[in-house]
XYZ file of C-alpha atoms in Angstrom:
151
model
C 95.613 90.781 101.123
C 92.503 90.779 103.489
C 91.399 94.506 102.880
C 90.716 93.319 99.500
C 88.220 90.622 100.497
C 86.827 93.068 102.072
C 85.610 95.481 99.638
C 85.253 93.027 97.649
C 82.269 91.846 99.654
C 81.383 95.155 100.640
C 81.155 95.367 96.476
C 78.583 92.572 96.214
C 76.393 93.627 99.244
C 76.127 97.312 96.944
C 75.945 95.287 93.944
C 72.863 93.066 94.991
C 70.985 95.605 97.457
C 68.029 97.591 95.609
C 68.811 100.755 95.641
C 64.835 101.977 95.802
C 64.664 101.292 99.777
C 65.965 102.749 102.574
C 69.176 101.212 103.913
C 67.737 99.076 106.790
C 65.919 96.570 107.327
C 62.703 96.796 106.551
C 59.850 96.107 103.943
C 59.117 98.372 101.383
C 54.648 98.328 100.781
C 53.948 99.540 97.045
C 50.651 100.792 96.439
C 50.295 99.642 92.673
C 46.452 100.188 92.397
C 44.829 102.999 90.497
C 42.957 104.030 94.217
C 44.538 105.032 97.320
C 44.587 102.395 99.951
C 45.130 102.625 104.170
C 47.430 100.692 105.813
C 45.680 100.408 109.194
C 48.356 99.076 112.013
C 45.959 97.552 114.448
C 46.337 94.838 117.931
C 43.131 92.627 117.518
C 40.569 95.411 117.137
C 42.130 98.888 118.178
C 43.231 101.136 115.417
C 46.644 102.174 116.251
C 48.145 104.295 113.962
C 46.748 104.490 110.017
C 49.514 105.372 106.739
C 47.544 106.502 103.732
C 49.269 105.307 100.151
C 48.406 106.806 97.375
C 48.574 104.987 93.840
C 52.409 104.461 92.695
C 53.531 105.007 96.093
C 54.933 103.317 98.761
C 55.593 103.186 102.519
C 58.808 101.037 104.492
C 57.737 99.462 107.744
C 59.945 97.652 109.912
C 58.387 94.489 112.254
C 60.663 95.368 115.232
C 59.607 98.814 115.248
C 55.609 98.232 114.691
C 56.482 95.508 117.826
C 58.002 97.433 119.949
C 55.845 100.420 119.944
C 52.448 98.454 119.996
C 53.855 95.659 122.158
C 55.542 97.354 124.657
C 55.163 94.967 127.816
C 56.108 92.175 125.533
C 59.481 94.005 124.265
C 61.186 94.212 127.528
C 63.346 91.239 128.619
C 62.168 88.428 130.092
C 61.443 88.627 133.584
C 57.889 88.231 135.329
C 57.519 91.143 137.748
C 54.514 93.831 138.149
C 54.737 96.911 135.757
C 51.363 98.490 137.873
C 49.315 100.206 136.295
C 51.097 100.959 133.386
C 51.185 97.173 132.207
C 47.964 97.518 132.158
C 47.494 99.949 129.867
C 49.320 98.135 127.536
C 47.500 94.542 128.543
C 46.542 92.685 124.911
C 45.406 89.360 125.004
C 48.288 87.118 123.825
C 46.763 86.295 120.025
C 46.451 89.969 119.976
C 49.694 90.486 117.953
C 50.207 94.418 116.004
C 49.596 93.528 112.333
C 48.541 95.847 109.405
C 45.782 95.760 107.669
C 44.936 96.848 104.214
C 42.264 98.772 103.576
C 40.643 99.031 100.452
C 39.859 102.721 100.711
C 37.375 102.523 96.948
C 35.988 98.759 97.944
C 32.444 97.970 97.822
C 32.477 95.618 101.046
C 30.590 93.074 99.774
C 33.281 91.887 98.205
C 35.544 89.000 99.096
C 39.391 90.335 99.461
C 42.694 88.326 98.796
C 44.476 88.732 101.407
C 43.076 91.790 104.081
C 46.327 91.916 106.391
C 50.136 91.653 106.387
C 51.274 90.166 109.715
C 54.637 90.704 111.194
C 55.900 87.901 109.939
C 55.170 88.892 107.157
C 57.520 92.121 107.397
C 60.331 90.098 108.483
C 60.264 87.491 105.313
C 59.242 89.686 102.929
C 61.407 92.879 101.528
C 58.362 94.046 99.159
C 54.870 93.817 99.194
C 53.120 94.647 96.291
C 49.067 95.693 96.757
C 47.863 95.639 93.758
C 43.634 95.993 92.107
C 42.455 92.957 90.654
C 40.671 93.756 88.154
C 38.992 90.394 87.008
C 37.681 89.432 90.655
C 36.809 93.478 91.333
C 39.101 93.526 94.740
C 42.807 94.528 95.509
C 45.471 91.843 95.638
C 48.912 91.234 97.491
C 52.012 90.021 96.049
C 55.132 89.092 98.214
C 58.709 89.350 97.076
C 60.930 87.469 99.451
C 63.976 88.202 101.208
C 67.586 86.773 99.896
C 69.093 85.152 102.106
C 73.178 85.947 100.527
C 73.767 87.748 97.215
């Protein structure tokens, strides 16, 4: 009988899973605007990587992967200890954590943008982020879809 309950649980997860996403944790960021946008991974003001999203396309990002890639000194388990020259290469101020800057490639820089960046907490807490053009305000806007706790 336990196998029947296990099958039921598996069916539940398969039924409520978003089939547009690749399996595994992460956040799907959609460009629903009519122009390309750049997702710039930054630490403070330092540009680390850029993902170009064409209109209608998406990119899946994971907060753990970004944190481990761009904060390697912090990702290691506890311990003070010196890392020598290697730790100096990855030195950042405590307030400078990685984040994703949404760069509207067609924007007029004199206009304010509703939301310009996505934090690692956003990638942890939301399963989907949609970037679209707000024609009334003449800028891009962001809508976030919360991660379901359970089916």
